[in-house]
């Protein structure tokens, strides 16, 4: 059997297992075991399996993942999302479609202390959806906005997928966070522009005037002050050289815990839930790590990734076209896989290909820019049908809205995503400027 055919069989095995609802981590692991055993036999496989888990999880940098997840859980259970949405509603209340814009703004702010797309979508939906319905927003616009706003949870630092990319490619986490900041802000502004255009093209989906909008009060400002303080402590400390990103995650989790306690919404039961949820999410991510490692090892033995890199470099195609093709592949793959699985499975294959191309930039800049492009594209997969995990999460909380309406609601935001991706693809300095500034 040729190496290319074997690599294709490994992928086919994974997809078949996923199609029959085997968890993604197990699907990748089983497919990898099949490929590994076929190529090297049982004894080398057992030797590799013996050290596989330790080799992956002995990394100190991996501790940043559960810490950022715990930070997001404290924020969720501590009622911080409600204060963010109320403050954003005051700021944006005077605009047509203001509540939808407020939901996007609150999602971006919550993403700055969460790092998870699904958690951001579910948390902001729980506080924003009832208000949007009460003010006469259509189910299409409301659910589409909240699903799109949820993607800001991974676009605005800290971002768990970006941490995983940094670990896989051995890049600086702090520099990747800096690189993601401006694209994340562009994403937020692009979504708000999409809302402004949509409510004028289809006026029946949002009220023309909101006479019941809240007013700015000192209490409202003070309610969101802890979020600003946490953000300043974590990222100010990281970029000020006071502590590493991993230490910053620990400081951020502790500061968020204190802020949640001060709001008097964090009961003992909720504290337990925070730790249980963090343990479950971390275990799921680490299981995907193991599955992806096994599958990538099997693929590496076929030498197809190295052959792919050599073939692409021999084509003489413009490097930006190669990256465009990779991003299109991510869009397609997003229909069957979540963002973490995509990154863990594909980065070991695509990263060497991209690093072998000449973009006229330092290699570190190429690695950082490519990471941001991947992050933007996997966010697209969270919205696009036929899966769109964020759409399912939000629609599941809006019982009276058909799933087809939610998919229609995300279309303006997908247009914004496409335009933003093209902009960042054509102008890499947009992502790299802040890296050079803080560096």
XYZ file of C-alpha atoms in Angstrom:
439
model
C 0.000 0.000 0.000
C 1.369 3.421 -0.933
C 1.973 6.006 1.767
C -0.619 8.339 0.231
C -3.259 5.597 0.200
C -2.467 4.698 3.809
C -2.779 8.338 4.914
C -6.136 8.505 3.119
C -7.307 5.341 4.904
C -6.306 6.794 8.277
C -8.383 9.914 7.598
C -11.280 7.811 6.265
C -11.222 5.643 9.392
C -11.401 8.757 11.584
C -14.323 10.234 9.627
C -16.280 6.961 9.673
C -15.903 6.699 13.439
C -17.001 10.322 13.844
C -20.008 9.643 11.590
C -21.200 6.894 13.946
C -20.866 9.317 16.880
C -17.650 8.055 18.410
C -16.058 10.980 20.344
C -13.523 12.893 18.270
C -10.623 12.109 20.609
C -11.319 8.354 20.405
C -11.844 8.536 16.636
C -8.423 10.115 16.109
C -6.761 7.738 18.558
C -8.211 4.577 16.967
C -7.368 5.773 13.440
C -3.830 6.570 14.591
C -3.433 3.164 16.247
C -4.544 1.473 13.013
C -2.004 3.416 10.945
C 0.812 2.958 13.480
C 0.314 -0.790 13.867
C 0.178 -1.277 10.109
C 3.506 0.475 9.600
C 5.701 -0.600 12.532
C 4.007 -3.500 14.324
C 2.956 -4.150 17.905
C 6.216 -3.879 19.885
C 7.225 -0.375 18.652
C 3.619 0.729 19.099
C 3.583 -0.345 22.763
C 6.918 1.390 23.394
C 5.570 4.608 21.872
C 2.298 4.339 23.785
C 4.213 3.930 27.043
C 5.683 7.431 26.845
C 3.056 9.206 24.736
C 0.981 10.667 27.548
C 3.975 11.743 29.648
C 5.732 13.346 26.671
C 2.653 15.460 25.993
C 1.499 16.358 29.498
C 4.881 16.946 31.143
C 4.845 20.405 29.553
C 4.425 23.174 32.141
C 2.845 25.437 29.524
C -0.224 23.169 29.332
C -1.305 24.321 32.804
C -2.408 27.601 31.243
C -5.406 25.832 29.663
C -7.278 24.739 32.844
C -6.401 28.045 34.506
C -7.968 30.138 31.748
C -10.988 27.785 31.673
C -11.363 28.172 35.450
C -11.129 31.948 35.057
C -14.009 31.827 32.555
C -16.103 29.583 34.817
C -15.702 31.953 37.770
C -16.816 34.821 35.511
C -19.810 32.820 34.278
C -21.045 31.681 37.676
C -20.253 35.023 39.331
C -22.828 36.971 37.315
C -20.230 39.116 35.574
C -21.895 38.576 32.182
C -25.080 40.298 33.335
C -23.194 43.430 34.393
C -21.324 43.498 31.075
C -24.502 43.288 29.020
C -26.281 45.951 31.071
C -23.351 48.346 30.680
C -23.086 47.640 26.945
C -26.830 48.231 26.596
C -26.401 51.693 28.090
C -23.521 52.511 25.733
C -25.224 51.247 22.563
C -28.854 51.873 23.502
C -29.176 54.995 21.358
C -28.420 53.142 18.097
C -30.890 51.213 16.020
C -30.216 47.551 16.748
C -28.454 48.737 19.894
C -29.276 45.691 22.020
C -27.825 43.378 19.368
C -24.700 45.552 19.244
C -24.587 45.463 23.044
C -24.652 41.656 22.948
C -21.648 41.682 20.598
C -19.795 44.173 22.813
C -20.578 42.147 25.944
C -19.390 38.955 24.211
C -16.080 40.613 23.334
C -15.607 41.864 26.906
C -16.546 38.491 28.360
C -14.189 36.782 25.924
C -11.359 38.834 27.426
C -11.751 36.869 30.667
C -13.091 33.589 29.316
C -11.252 32.151 26.281
C -14.017 29.763 25.182
C -16.420 30.364 22.313
C -19.196 28.048 23.501
C -19.038 29.347 27.083
C -19.228 32.944 25.840
C -22.188 32.197 23.555
C -24.131 30.316 26.233
C -23.414 32.826 29.006
C -24.270 35.999 27.083
C -27.337 34.317 25.536
C -28.729 33.569 28.991
C -28.801 37.286 29.882
C -29.248 38.956 26.470
C -31.832 36.779 24.711
C -34.753 37.525 27.094
C -34.051 41.270 26.832
C -33.830 41.194 23.038
C -37.126 39.312 22.811
C -38.778 41.727 25.238
C -37.738 44.674 23.072
C -39.118 43.140 19.879
C -36.049 41.689 18.176
C -36.750 38.822 15.801
C -35.559 35.341 16.705
C -33.427 35.323 13.558
C -31.485 38.455 14.456
C -31.256 37.661 18.158
C -29.915 34.107 17.817
C -27.678 34.982 14.862
C -26.120 37.853 16.800
C -25.528 35.796 19.927
C -24.011 32.878 18.004
C -21.670 35.228 16.144
C -20.814 37.142 19.308
C -19.815 33.867 20.940
C -16.974 33.419 18.455
C -15.341 36.485 19.995
C -14.636 34.257 23.005
C -11.726 32.700 21.074
C -10.831 35.731 18.936
C -10.280 38.103 21.871
C -7.322 37.041 24.075
C -7.020 34.923 26.141
C -7.913 32.184 23.675
C -7.635 28.475 24.431
C -7.201 27.503 20.729
C -4.431 30.096 20.424
C -2.682 28.647 23.487
C -2.833 25.201 21.871
C -1.427 26.606 18.623
C 1.415 28.225 20.571
C 2.256 24.923 22.288
C 2.147 22.909 19.059
C 4.323 25.366 17.118
C 6.552 26.419 20.048
C 5.637 30.075 19.693
C 5.430 32.767 22.365
C 1.918 32.840 23.872
C 2.157 36.512 24.855
C 3.078 37.533 21.300
C 0.186 35.525 19.870
C -2.215 37.189 22.310
C -0.928 40.599 21.220
C -1.326 39.626 17.558
C -4.928 38.536 18.122
C -6.000 41.757 19.843
C -6.448 44.037 16.812
C -8.091 41.336 14.623
C -10.419 40.596 17.533
C -11.412 44.255 17.809
C -11.902 44.369 14.029
C -14.164 41.314 14.340
C -16.275 43.006 17.019
C -16.601 46.222 14.998
C -17.371 44.244 11.831
C -20.228 42.425 13.584
C -21.659 45.715 14.841
C -21.509 47.177 11.321
C -23.243 44.039 10.015
C -26.045 44.589 12.531
C -26.376 48.264 11.573
C -26.663 47.364 7.882
C -29.030 44.451 8.511
C -31.573 46.378 10.598
C -31.787 49.024 7.857
C -32.177 46.519 5.034
C -34.701 44.461 7.041
C -36.317 46.915 9.465
C -38.879 44.456 10.804
C -36.239 42.510 12.730
C -35.444 45.245 15.267
C -37.432 48.150 16.768
C -36.899 51.577 15.194
C -36.790 53.302 18.569
C -36.094 51.953 22.025
C -37.801 54.172 24.580
C -37.085 51.702 27.381
C -33.308 51.730 27.215
C -31.363 51.896 30.499
C -29.506 55.003 31.669
C -25.890 55.381 32.689
C -25.448 55.183 36.465
C -22.486 55.061 38.796
C -23.598 51.619 39.998
C -23.547 50.322 36.431
C -20.022 51.624 35.880
C -18.795 50.166 39.166
C -20.315 46.778 38.264
C -18.005 46.408 35.257
C -14.953 48.004 36.893
C -13.686 44.633 38.236
C -13.566 43.240 34.677
C -11.371 46.138 33.550
C -9.150 45.676 36.590
C -8.754 41.931 35.941
C -7.884 42.542 32.291
C -5.354 45.213 33.269
C -3.748 42.994 35.921
C -3.447 39.925 33.697
C -2.280 41.506 30.461
C -0.488 44.422 32.082
C 1.457 41.933 34.171
C 2.270 39.715 31.202
C 3.457 42.509 28.916
C 5.022 44.427 31.771
C 7.247 41.452 32.501
C 5.835 40.821 35.986
C 4.832 37.242 35.217
C 4.594 34.692 32.425
C 1.341 33.903 30.566
C 0.937 30.767 32.692
C 1.375 32.745 35.894
C -0.938 35.406 34.447
C -3.631 32.765 33.978
C -3.312 31.817 37.640
C -3.460 35.454 38.747
C -6.451 36.045 36.457
C -8.325 33.040 37.863
C -7.700 34.213 41.427
C -8.709 37.805 40.624
C -11.893 36.653 38.879
C -12.734 34.475 41.875
C -12.400 37.479 44.193
C -14.501 39.667 41.853
C -17.221 37.011 41.737
C -17.207 36.746 45.549
C -17.593 40.515 45.866
C -20.728 40.343 43.687
C -22.168 37.870 46.232
C -23.428 35.537 43.515
C -20.828 32.799 43.926
C -22.285 30.198 46.286
C -20.511 27.055 47.502
C -22.507 25.007 45.000
C -21.447 27.292 42.158
C -17.800 27.101 43.247
C -17.986 23.310 43.061
C -19.601 23.604 39.630
C -16.741 25.833 38.454
C -14.128 23.245 39.389
C -16.131 20.294 38.043
C -16.725 22.107 34.750
C -13.043 23.045 34.488
C -11.986 19.459 35.157
C -14.404 18.124 32.530
C -13.395 20.640 29.865
C -9.682 20.166 30.545
C -10.010 16.385 30.414
C -11.807 16.631 27.077
C -9.083 18.872 25.635
C -6.280 16.652 26.919
C -7.979 13.545 25.512
C -8.086 15.283 22.132
C -4.361 16.011 22.580
C -3.656 12.286 23.012
C -5.841 11.290 20.061
C -4.290 13.908 17.789
C -0.764 12.959 18.865
C -1.377 9.319 17.988
C -2.880 10.164 14.617
C -0.171 12.690 13.756
C 2.499 10.151 14.662
C 0.938 7.628 12.289
C 0.705 10.248 9.535
C 4.326 11.295 10.121
C 5.437 7.686 9.590
C 3.802 7.724 6.154
C 5.974 10.798 5.352
C 2.989 12.319 3.545
C 3.253 15.656 5.456
C 6.913 16.033 4.409
C 6.085 15.001 0.842
C 3.220 17.483 0.793
C 5.546 20.299 1.873
C 8.072 19.405 -0.842
C 5.410 19.180 -3.550
C 3.840 22.539 -2.656
C 7.217 24.272 -2.536
C 7.995 22.829 -5.971
C 4.816 24.239 -7.507
C 6.110 27.781 -7.473
C 2.671 29.055 -6.431
C 2.429 32.395 -4.608
C 2.640 31.715 -0.844
C -0.539 33.684 -0.131
C -2.467 31.351 -2.466
C -1.169 28.332 -0.545
C -2.368 29.858 2.737
C -5.716 30.685 1.090
C -6.110 27.037 0.095
C -5.317 25.901 3.642
C -7.887 28.322 5.059
C -10.532 27.048 2.629
C -9.741 23.526 3.810
C -10.356 24.669 7.388
C -13.758 26.050 6.366
C -14.706 22.661 4.901
C -13.271 20.729 7.852
C -15.241 22.965 10.213
C -18.409 21.241 8.993
C -17.416 18.007 10.775
C -14.951 18.978 13.543
C -14.668 21.437 16.419
C -11.955 24.089 16.481
C -9.639 22.357 18.972
C -9.631 19.076 17.058
C -8.944 20.873 13.780
C -5.951 22.720 15.208
C -4.474 19.671 16.922
C -4.888 17.482 13.848
C -3.828 19.841 11.073
C -1.202 22.210 12.479
C 1.531 19.530 12.581
C 0.821 18.958 8.872
C 0.280 22.502 7.595
C 2.703 24.455 9.788
C 5.881 23.019 8.181
C 4.374 23.709 4.751
C 3.732 27.376 5.567
C 7.105 27.843 7.268
C 8.837 26.546 4.132
C 7.359 29.345 1.993
C 8.878 32.765 1.447
C 6.558 35.569 2.574
C 9.299 38.177 2.821
C 8.910 38.234 6.627
C 10.910 36.751 9.524
C 9.917 33.170 10.310
C 8.538 34.125 13.713
C 6.285 36.752 12.120
C 5.028 34.187 9.599
C 4.254 31.721 12.400
C 2.336 34.341 14.407
C 0.420 35.659 11.384
C -0.525 32.141 10.267
C -1.783 31.368 13.785
C -4.101 34.374 13.670
C -5.368 33.376 10.213
C -6.123 29.871 11.474
C -7.902 31.301 14.516
C -10.080 33.527 12.323
C -11.006 30.620 10.059
C -11.894 28.089 12.759
C -14.186 30.778 14.186
C -15.944 30.747 10.816
C -16.591 27.016 11.263
C -18.432 27.707 14.536
C -21.146 29.536 12.578
C -21.302 27.970 9.123
C -23.872 25.263 8.371
C -24.390 22.327 8.404
C -22.914 22.162 11.926
C -22.064 25.587 13.351
C -21.640 24.541 16.982
C -22.365 28.032 18.325
C -25.612 28.133 16.349
C -26.724 24.869 17.957
C -25.836 26.102 21.440
C -27.734 29.386 21.093
C -30.667 27.838 19.250
C -30.976 25.209 21.978
C -31.555 28.042 24.461
C -34.111 29.752 22.179
C -36.758 27.034 22.134
C -39.238 28.939 19.961
C -36.790 29.769 17.132
C -36.381 27.220 14.287
C -32.782 26.231 13.570
C -33.217 27.416 9.973
C -33.934 30.932 11.250
C -30.763 30.895 13.334
C -28.702 29.865 10.322
C -30.231 32.699 8.313
C -29.402 35.032 11.178
C -25.660 34.278 11.070
C -25.324 34.955 7.325
C -24.534 38.709 7.671
C -21.859 37.836 10.209
C -20.333 35.211 7.921
C -20.035 37.929 5.260
C -18.214 40.060 7.829
C -15.941 37.085 8.629
C -15.047 36.606 4.963
C -14.216 40.291 4.495
C -12.106 40.361 7.664
C -10.207 37.221 6.665
C -9.428 38.669 3.223
C -8.225 41.895 4.870
C -5.886 40.080 7.277
C -4.670 37.774 4.518
C -3.785 40.699 2.257
C -2.265 42.864 5.004
C -0.295 40.789 7.584
C 1.012 43.930 9.376
C -2.491 44.405 10.840
C -1.846 41.348 13.016
C 1.839 42.007 13.604
C 1.871 45.721 14.465
C 0.940 45.327 18.126
C 3.439 42.461 18.520
C 6.258 44.775 17.447
C 4.870 47.589 19.612
C 4.716 45.593 22.860
C 7.948 43.784 21.971
